[in-house]
JSON list of C-alpha atoms in Angstrom, two decimals:
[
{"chain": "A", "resi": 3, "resn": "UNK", "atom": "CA", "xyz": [8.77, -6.09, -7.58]},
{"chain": "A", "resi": 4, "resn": "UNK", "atom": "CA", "xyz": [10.36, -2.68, -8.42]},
{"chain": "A", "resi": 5, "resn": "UNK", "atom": "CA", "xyz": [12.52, -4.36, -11.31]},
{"chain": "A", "resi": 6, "resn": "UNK", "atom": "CA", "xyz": [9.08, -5.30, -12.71]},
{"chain": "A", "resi": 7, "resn": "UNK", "atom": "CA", "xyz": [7.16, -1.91, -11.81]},
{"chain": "A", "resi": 8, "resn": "UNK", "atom": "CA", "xyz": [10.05, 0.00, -13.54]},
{"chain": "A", "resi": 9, "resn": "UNK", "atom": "CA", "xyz": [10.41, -2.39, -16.74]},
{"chain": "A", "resi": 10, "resn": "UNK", "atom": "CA", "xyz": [6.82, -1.80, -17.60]},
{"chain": "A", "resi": 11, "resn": "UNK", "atom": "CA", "xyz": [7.27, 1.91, -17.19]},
{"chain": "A", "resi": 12, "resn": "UNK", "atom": "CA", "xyz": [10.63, 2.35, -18.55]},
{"chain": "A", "resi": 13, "resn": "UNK", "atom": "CA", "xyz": [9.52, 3.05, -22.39]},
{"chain": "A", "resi": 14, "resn": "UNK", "atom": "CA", "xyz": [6.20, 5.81, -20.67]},
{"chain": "A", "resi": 15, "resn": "UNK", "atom": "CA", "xyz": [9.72, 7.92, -18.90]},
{"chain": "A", "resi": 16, "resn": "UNK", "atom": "CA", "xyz": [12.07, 7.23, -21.45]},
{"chain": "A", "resi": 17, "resn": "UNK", "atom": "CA", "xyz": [9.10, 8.81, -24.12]},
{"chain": "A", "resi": 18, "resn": "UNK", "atom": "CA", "xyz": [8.62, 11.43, -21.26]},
{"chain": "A", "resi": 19, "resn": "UNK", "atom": "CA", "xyz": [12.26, 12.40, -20.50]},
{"chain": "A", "resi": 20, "resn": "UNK", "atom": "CA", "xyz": [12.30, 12.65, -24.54]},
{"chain": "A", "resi": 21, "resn": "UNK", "atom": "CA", "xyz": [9.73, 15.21, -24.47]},
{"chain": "A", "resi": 22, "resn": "UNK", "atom": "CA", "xyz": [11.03, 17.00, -21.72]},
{"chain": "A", "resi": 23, "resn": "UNK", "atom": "CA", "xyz": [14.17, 17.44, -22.84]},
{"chain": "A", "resi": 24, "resn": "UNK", "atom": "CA", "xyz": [12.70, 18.60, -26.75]},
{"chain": "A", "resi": 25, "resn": "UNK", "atom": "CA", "xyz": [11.23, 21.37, -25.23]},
{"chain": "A", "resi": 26, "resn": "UNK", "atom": "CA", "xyz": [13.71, 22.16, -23.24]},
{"chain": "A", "resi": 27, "resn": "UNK", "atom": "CA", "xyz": [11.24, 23.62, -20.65]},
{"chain": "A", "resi": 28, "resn": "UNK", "atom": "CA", "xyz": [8.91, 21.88, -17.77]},
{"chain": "A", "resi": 29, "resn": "UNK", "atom": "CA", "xyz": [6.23, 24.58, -18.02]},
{"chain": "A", "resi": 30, "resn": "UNK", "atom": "CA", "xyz": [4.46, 23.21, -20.82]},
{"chain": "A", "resi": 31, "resn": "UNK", "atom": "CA", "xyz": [4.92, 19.40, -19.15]},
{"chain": "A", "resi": 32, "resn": "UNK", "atom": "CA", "xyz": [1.45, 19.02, -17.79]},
{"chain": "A", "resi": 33, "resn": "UNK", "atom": "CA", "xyz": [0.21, 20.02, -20.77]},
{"chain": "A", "resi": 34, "resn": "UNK", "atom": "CA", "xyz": [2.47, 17.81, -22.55]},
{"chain": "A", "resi": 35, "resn": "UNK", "atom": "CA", "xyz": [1.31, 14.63, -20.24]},
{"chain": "A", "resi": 36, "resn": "UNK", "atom": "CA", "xyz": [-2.40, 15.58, -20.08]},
{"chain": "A", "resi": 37, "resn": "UNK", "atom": "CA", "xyz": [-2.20, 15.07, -24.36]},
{"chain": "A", "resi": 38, "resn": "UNK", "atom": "CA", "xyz": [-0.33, 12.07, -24.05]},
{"chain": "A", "resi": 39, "resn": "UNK", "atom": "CA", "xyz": [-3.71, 9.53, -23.65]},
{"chain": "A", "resi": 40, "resn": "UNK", "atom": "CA", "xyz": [-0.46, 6.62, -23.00]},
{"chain": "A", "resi": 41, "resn": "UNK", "atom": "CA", "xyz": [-0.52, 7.81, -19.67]},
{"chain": "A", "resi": 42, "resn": "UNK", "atom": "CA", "xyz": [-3.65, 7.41, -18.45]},
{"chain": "A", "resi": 43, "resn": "UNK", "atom": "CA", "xyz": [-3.97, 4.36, -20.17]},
{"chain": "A", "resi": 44, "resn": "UNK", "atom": "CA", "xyz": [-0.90, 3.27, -18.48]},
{"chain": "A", "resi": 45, "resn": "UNK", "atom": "CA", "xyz": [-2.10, 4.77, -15.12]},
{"chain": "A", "resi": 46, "resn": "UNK", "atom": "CA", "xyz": [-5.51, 3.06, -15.99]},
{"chain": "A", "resi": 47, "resn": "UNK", "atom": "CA", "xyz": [-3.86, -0.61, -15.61]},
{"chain": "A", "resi": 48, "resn": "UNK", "atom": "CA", "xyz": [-1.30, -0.08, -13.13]},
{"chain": "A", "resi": 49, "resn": "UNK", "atom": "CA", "xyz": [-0.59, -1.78, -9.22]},
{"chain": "A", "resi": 50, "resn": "UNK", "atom": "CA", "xyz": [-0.81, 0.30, -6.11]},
{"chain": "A", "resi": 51, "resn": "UNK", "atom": "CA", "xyz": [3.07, -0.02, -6.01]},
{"chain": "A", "resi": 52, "resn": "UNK", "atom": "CA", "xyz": [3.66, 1.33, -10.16]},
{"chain": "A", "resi": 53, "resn": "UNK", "atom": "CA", "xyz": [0.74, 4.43, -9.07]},
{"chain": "A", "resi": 54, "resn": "UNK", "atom": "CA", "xyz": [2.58, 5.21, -5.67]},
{"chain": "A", "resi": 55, "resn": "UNK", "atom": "CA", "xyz": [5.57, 5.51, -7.91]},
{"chain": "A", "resi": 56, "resn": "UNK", "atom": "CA", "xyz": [4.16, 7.26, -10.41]},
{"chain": "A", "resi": 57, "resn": "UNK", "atom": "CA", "xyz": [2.77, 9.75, -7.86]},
{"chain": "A", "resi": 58, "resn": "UNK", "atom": "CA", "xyz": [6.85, 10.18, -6.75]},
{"chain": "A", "resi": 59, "resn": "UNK", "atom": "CA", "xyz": [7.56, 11.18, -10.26]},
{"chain": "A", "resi": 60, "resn": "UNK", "atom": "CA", "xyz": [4.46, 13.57, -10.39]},
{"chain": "A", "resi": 61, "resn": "UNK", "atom": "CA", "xyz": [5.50, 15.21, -7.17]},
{"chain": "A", "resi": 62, "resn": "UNK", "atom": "CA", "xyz": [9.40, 15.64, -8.04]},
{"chain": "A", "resi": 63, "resn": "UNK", "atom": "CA", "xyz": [8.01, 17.36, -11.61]},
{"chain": "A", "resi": 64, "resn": "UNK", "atom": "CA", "xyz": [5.39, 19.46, -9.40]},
{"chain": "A", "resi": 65, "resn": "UNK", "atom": "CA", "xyz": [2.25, 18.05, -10.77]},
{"chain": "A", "resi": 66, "resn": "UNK", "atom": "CA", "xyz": [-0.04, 18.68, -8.27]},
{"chain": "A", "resi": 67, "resn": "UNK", "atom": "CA", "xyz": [-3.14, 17.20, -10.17]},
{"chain": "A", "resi": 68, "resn": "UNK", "atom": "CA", "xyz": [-1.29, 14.21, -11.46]},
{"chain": "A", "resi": 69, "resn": "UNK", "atom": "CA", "xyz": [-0.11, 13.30, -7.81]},
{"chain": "A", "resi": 70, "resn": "UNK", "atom": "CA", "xyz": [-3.95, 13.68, -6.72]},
{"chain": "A", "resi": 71, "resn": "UNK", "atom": "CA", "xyz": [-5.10, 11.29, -9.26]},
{"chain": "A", "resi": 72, "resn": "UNK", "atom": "CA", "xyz": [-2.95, 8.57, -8.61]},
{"chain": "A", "resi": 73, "resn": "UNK", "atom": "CA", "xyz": [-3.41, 8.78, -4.87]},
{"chain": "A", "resi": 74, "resn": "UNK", "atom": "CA", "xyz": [-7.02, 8.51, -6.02]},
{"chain": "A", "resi": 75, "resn": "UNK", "atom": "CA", "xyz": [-6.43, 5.65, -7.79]},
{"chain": "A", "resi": 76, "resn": "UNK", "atom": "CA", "xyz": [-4.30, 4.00, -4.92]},
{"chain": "A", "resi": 77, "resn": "UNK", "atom": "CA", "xyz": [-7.87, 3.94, -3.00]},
{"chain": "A", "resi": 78, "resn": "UNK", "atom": "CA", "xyz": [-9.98, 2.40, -5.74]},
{"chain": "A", "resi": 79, "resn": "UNK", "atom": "CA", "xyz": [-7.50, -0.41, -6.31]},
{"chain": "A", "resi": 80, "resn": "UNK", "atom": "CA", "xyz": [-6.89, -3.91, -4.54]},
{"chain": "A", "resi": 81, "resn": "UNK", "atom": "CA", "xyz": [-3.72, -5.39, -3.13]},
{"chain": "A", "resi": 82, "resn": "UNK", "atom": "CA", "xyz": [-2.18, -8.14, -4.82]},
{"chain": "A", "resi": 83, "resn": "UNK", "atom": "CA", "xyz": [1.12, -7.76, -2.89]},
{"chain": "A", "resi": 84, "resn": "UNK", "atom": "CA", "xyz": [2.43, -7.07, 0.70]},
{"chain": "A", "resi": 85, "resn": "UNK", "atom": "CA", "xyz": [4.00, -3.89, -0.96]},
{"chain": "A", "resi": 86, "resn": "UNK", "atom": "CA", "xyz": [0.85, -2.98, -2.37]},
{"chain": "A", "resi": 87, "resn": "UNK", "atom": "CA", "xyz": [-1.24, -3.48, 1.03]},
{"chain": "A", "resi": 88, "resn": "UNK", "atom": "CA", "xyz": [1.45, -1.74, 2.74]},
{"chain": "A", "resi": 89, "resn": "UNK", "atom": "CA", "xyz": [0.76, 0.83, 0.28]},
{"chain": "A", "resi": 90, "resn": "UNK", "atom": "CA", "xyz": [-2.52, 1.26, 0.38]},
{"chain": "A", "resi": 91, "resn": "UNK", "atom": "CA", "xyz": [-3.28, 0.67, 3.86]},
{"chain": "A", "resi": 92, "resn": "UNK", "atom": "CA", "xyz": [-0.89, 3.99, 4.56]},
{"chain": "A", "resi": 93, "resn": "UNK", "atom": "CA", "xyz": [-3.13, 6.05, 2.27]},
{"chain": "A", "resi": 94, "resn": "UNK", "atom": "CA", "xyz": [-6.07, 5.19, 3.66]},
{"chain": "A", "resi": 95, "resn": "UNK", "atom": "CA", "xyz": [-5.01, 5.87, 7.31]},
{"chain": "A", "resi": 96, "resn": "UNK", "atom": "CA", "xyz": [-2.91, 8.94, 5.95]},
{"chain": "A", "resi": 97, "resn": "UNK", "atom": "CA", "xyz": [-6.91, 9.81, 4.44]},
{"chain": "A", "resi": 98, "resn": "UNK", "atom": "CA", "xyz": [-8.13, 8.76, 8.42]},
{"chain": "A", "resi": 99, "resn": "UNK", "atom": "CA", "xyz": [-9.76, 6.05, 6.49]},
{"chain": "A", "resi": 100, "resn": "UNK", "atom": "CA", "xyz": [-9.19, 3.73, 9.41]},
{"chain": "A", "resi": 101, "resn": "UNK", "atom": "CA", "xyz": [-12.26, 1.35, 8.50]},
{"chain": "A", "resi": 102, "resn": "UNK", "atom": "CA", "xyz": [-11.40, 1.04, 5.52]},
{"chain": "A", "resi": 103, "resn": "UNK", "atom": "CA", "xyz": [-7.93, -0.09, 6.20]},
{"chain": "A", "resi": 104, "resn": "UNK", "atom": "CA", "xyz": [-9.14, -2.51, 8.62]},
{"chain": "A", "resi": 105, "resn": "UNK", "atom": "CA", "xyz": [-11.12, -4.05, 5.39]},
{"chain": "A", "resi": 106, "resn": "UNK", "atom": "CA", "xyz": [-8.31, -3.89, 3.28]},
{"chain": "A", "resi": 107, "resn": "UNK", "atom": "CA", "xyz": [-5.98, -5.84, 5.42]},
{"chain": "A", "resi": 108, "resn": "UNK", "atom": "CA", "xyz": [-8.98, -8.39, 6.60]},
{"chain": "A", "resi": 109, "resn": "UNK", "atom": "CA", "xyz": [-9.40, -9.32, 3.05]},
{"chain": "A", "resi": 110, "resn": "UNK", "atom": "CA", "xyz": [-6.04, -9.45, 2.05]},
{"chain": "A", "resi": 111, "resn": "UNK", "atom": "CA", "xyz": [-5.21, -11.86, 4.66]},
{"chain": "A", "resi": 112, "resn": "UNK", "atom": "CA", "xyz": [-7.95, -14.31, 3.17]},
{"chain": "A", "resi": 113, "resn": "UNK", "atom": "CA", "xyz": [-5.98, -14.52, 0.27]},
{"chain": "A", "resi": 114, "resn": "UNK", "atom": "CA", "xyz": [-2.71, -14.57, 1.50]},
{"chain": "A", "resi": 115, "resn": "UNK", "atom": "CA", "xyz": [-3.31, -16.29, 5.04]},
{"chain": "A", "resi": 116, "resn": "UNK", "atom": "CA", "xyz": [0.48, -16.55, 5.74]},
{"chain": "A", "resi": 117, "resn": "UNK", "atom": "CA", "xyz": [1.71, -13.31, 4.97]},
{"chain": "A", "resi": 118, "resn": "UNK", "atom": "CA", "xyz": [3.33, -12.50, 8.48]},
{"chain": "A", "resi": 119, "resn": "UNK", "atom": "CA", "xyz": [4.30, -8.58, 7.50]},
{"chain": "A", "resi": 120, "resn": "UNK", "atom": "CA", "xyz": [0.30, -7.93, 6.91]},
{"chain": "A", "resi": 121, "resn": "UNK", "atom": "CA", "xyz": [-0.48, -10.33, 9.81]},
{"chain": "A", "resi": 122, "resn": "UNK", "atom": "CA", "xyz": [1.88, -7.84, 11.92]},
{"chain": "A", "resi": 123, "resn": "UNK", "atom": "CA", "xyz": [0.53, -4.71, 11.02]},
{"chain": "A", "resi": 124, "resn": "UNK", "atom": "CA", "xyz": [-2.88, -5.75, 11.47]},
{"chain": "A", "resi": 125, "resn": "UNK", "atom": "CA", "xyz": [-1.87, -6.51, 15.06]},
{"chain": "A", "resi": 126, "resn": "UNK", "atom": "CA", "xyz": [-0.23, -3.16, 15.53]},
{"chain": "A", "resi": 127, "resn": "UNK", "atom": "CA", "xyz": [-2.81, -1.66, 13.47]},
{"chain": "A", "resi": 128, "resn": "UNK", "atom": "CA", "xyz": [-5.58, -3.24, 16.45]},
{"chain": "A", "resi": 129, "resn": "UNK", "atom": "CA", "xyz": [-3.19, -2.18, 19.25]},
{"chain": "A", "resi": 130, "resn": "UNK", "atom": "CA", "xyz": [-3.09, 1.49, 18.07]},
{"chain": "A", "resi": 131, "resn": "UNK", "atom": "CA", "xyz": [-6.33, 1.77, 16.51]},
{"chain": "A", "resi": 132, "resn": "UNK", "atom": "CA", "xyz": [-8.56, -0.94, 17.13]},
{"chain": "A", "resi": 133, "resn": "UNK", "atom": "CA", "xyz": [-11.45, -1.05, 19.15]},
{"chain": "A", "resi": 134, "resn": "UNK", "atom": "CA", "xyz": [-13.84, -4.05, 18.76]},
{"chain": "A", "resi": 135, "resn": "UNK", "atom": "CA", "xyz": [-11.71, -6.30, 16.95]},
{"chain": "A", "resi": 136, "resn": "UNK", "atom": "CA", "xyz": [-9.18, -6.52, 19.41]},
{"chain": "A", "resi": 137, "resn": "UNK", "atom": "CA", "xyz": [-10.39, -10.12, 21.06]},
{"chain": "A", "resi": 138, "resn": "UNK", "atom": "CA", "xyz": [-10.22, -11.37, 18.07]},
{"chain": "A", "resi": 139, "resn": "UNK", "atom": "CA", "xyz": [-7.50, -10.47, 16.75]},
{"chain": "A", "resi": 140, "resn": "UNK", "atom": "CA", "xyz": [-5.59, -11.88, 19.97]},
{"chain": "A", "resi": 141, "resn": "UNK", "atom": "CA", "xyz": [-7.93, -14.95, 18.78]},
{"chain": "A", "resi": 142, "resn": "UNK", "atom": "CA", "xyz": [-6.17, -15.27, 15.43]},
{"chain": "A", "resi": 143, "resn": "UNK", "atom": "CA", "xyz": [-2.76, -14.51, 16.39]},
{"chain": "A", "resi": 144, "resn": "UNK", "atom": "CA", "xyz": [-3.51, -17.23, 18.70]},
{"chain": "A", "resi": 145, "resn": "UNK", "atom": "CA", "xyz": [-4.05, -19.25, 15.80]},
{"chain": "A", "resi": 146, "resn": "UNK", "atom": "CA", "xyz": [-1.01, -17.89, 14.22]},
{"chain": "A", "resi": 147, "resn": "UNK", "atom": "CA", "xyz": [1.25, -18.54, 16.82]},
{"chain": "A", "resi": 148, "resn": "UNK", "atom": "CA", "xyz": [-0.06, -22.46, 16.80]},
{"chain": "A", "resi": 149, "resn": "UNK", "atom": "CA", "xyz": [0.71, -22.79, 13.35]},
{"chain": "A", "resi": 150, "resn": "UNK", "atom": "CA", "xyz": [3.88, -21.23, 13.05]},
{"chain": "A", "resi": 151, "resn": "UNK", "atom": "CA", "xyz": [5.40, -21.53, 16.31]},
{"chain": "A", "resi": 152, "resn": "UNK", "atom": "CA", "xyz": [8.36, -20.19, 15.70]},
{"chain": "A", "resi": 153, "resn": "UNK", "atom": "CA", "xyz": [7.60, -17.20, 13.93]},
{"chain": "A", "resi": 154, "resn": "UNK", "atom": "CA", "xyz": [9.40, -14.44, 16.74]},
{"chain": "A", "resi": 155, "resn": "UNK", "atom": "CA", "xyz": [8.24, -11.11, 14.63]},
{"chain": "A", "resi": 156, "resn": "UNK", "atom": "CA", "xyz": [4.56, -12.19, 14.95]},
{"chain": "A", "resi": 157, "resn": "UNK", "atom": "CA", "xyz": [5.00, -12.95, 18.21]},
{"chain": "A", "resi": 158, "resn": "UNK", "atom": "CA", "xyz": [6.65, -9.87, 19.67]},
{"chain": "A", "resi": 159, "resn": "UNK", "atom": "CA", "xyz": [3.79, -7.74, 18.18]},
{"chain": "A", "resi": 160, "resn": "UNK", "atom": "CA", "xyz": [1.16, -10.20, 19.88]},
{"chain": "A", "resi": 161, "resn": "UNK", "atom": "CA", "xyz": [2.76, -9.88, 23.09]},
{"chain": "A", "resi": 162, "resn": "UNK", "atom": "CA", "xyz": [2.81, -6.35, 22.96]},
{"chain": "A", "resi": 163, "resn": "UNK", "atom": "CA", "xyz": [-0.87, -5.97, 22.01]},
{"chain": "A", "resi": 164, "resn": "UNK", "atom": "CA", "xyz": [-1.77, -8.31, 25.07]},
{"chain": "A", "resi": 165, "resn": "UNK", "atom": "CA", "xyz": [0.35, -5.81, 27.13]},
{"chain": "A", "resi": 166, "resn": "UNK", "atom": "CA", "xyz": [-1.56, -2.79, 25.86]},
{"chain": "A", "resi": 167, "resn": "UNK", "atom": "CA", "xyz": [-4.71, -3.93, 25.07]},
{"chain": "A", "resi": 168, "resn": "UNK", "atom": "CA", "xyz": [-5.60, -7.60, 26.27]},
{"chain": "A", "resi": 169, "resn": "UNK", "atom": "CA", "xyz": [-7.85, -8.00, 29.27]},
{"chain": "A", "resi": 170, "resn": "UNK", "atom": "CA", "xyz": [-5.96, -9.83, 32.37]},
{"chain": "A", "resi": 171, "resn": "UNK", "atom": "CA", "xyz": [-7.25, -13.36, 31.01]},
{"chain": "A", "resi": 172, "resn": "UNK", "atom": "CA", "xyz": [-5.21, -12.96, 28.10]},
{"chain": "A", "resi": 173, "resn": "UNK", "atom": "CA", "xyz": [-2.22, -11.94, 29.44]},
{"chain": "A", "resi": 174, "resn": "UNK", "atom": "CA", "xyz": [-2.32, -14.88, 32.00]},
{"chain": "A", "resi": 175, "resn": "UNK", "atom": "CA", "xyz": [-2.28, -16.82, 28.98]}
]
């Protein structure tokens, strides 16, 4: 995924380095970027993973308002990969967004139902944060567990929510 994140931004740094290194100054470079309508074109179409990287750049060049608008972005988009759920899920509970994680990670497991590094942290994401939900998400690891019995990483992070959050019935089970 980063091969791919980097080959469609390679010709946006390469034309940036370019213009960096012509004015042989970085004062003038958010001026320079804010002209340069590529950018928020290219910023426009990206993935949570090409913004979060983008927002790396921003912050090693010290462009505060640059790094603000692609975390921005990072909350208005959603996750078509684990890396970008991973992604976007930490913003939003870096933001104390916690419902809104919650969401995020529900609906990204409908579409991607066998994704057992989402399917973890939702369970550790219920044991540390969860209130309501935590029945059933014992429930669906439940499931889980049925259909891929021998799946150990899901299952260490289900036994340790039934430790530390499961009612006695459910850690009989």
């Amino acid at each position: 995924e980063f091969r791919r994140v980097l080959f469609r931004s390679r010709r946006y740094i390469i034309h940036l380095i370019r213009a960096i290194l012509s004015k042989r100054s970085i004062d003038n470079l958010e001026h320079i970027i804010a002209e340069d309508k590529r950018i928020f074109h290219m910023l426009h179409h990206a993935t949570i993973s090409e913004l979060n990287m983008w927002r790396s750049i921003f912050g090693q060049l010290k462009l505060q308002q640059m790094v603000e608008k692609c975390a921005e972005d990072i909350l208005l988009r959603v996750p078509i990969t684990t890396l970008d759920c991973q992604l976007a899920v930490s913003e939003l509970l870096d933001r104390e967004l916690e419902d809104r994680a919650f969401s995020t990670i529900k609906a990204f497991l409908e579409e991607h139902p066998d994704d057992k590094t989402i399917f973890t942290r939702y369970l550790s994401l219920i044991k540390d944060k969860g209130k309501k939900q935590v029945k059933e998400a014992i429930d669906k690891a439940t499931a889980w567990l049925k259909e891929h019995p021998d799946d150990k990483v899901v299952r260490v992070t289900y036994i340790v929510l039934i430790r530390e959050r499961g009612d006695h019935e459910q850690a009989e089970k």
